[in-house]
Amino acid sequence: SHDNIMPVVDSGRELGMYYEVYPYYEGGTLEDYIEHNGTLSVDYIKKYVVPSVNEGLHYLHMNNIVHCDIKPANLYLDGHGDDIRIVIGDLGSCRVMDSDGMVRSTLESTVNYSVPVEEFYGVKTFPKEYDYAALGITLYRLYTGSHLMEGLSLDERARMWNRSLAVPVDDVRLKNLLSGLINKDFKSVWGYEELKRWGDSGWNSGKKRRPVGRKGIKAPLVFGTVNGELLKVTTIHELVEACKSNWTLAATVIKRYDTLQFIRQRDVSLY
């Protein structure tokens, strides 16, 4: 057992069905919290969320287990005032690693928090770093209230991960953290030690981070699929025209992190 992992209170079989009983957490999930109370501050994330989830994931990984579905709805608030901890729940998604440190599974994780591992490995694999990449996407949601790749298809998400990602948050401390976690190269994803160092300093962990963009190169924005074809825009004018012609799709496009980065690359007054 571990303080940051939800314990099983009871289990058994009834009427031919297997059941498990878990504790009730009055604080609900972090998804519940931001829906009713608004997004979390960087200080709250640093003091409560990151240390708790980091310790919980470390415990799972040391026991050769990958959670495979880290998201706000699976993180529970326990305690009150300054005595708060975050508990990782929904252990039904957990899988045991093979001898090479990978989980091979047909499990479908939650789309908004999934990393396109199949795109990079050719099979459905979940290394332990998958949990930390999903944590990065989760922290973006908790801080901004938006989903990092909302409105993108699975193929579009894979293409986004194949490009250098620049996470649009206004706090340097959190930006450093998310840049270390959200990375298609799992060998470079921050893990337990890097998160502990970030918690101590709030700045760079000392581990080399991937580049967040290349000056002078302005990649097109993948707007989405329109009339069966993938629409890309290269200027702000084209983006405006695409939004005017596709209002339903535009409602999700304007919330995406790569849209903000696309606009910032073309309008320095936004920095």
Coordinates of N, CA, C and O in Angstrom, one line a residue, residues 218 236 260 262-271:
K218 N 8.3 28.6 -39.8 CA 6.9 28.8 -39.4 C 6.1 27.7 -40.0 O 5.7 27.8 -41.2
I236 N -2.3 34.0 -40.7 CA -3.4 34.3 -39.9 C -4.6 34.6 -40.7 O -5.8 34.3 -40.3
L260 N -2.4 28.7 -30.7 CA -1.8 29.8 -30.0 C -0.4 30.0 -30.5 O 0.1 31.1 -30.8
F262 N 1.0 29.0 -33.3 CA 0.9 29.4 -34.7 C 0.7 30.9 -34.8 O 1.4 31.6 -35.5
I263 N -0.2 31.5 -34.0 CA -0.5 32.9 -34.0 C 0.7 33.7 -33.4 O 1.1 34.7 -34.0
R264 N 1.3 33.2 -32.3 CA 2.4 33.9 -31.7 C 3.6 33.9 -32.7 O 4.4 34.9 -32.7
Q265 N 3.8 32.9 -33.5 CA 5.0 32.9 -34.4 C 4.8 34.0 -35.5 O 5.8 34.5 -36.1
R266 N 3.6 34.4 -35.7 CA 3.3 35.4 -36.7 C 2.9 36.8 -36.2 O 2.7 37.7 -37.0
D267 N 2.8 36.9 -34.9 CA 2.5 38.2 -34.3 C 3.3 38.3 -33.0 O 2.8 37.9 -31.9
V268 N 4.4 38.9 -33.0 CA 5.3 39.0 -31.9 C 4.7 39.9 -30.8 O 5.2 39.8 -29.6
S269 N 3.7 40.7 -31.1 CA 3.1 41.5 -30.0 C 2.4 40.7 -29.0 O 2.0 41.2 -27.9
L270 N 2.1 39.4 -29.3 CA 1.5 38.5 -28.3 C 2.4 37.9 -27.3 O 1.9 37.3 -26.3
Y271 N 3.7 38.1 -27.4 CA 4.6 37.5 -26.4 C 4.7 38.4 -25.2 O 4.6 39.6 -25.3

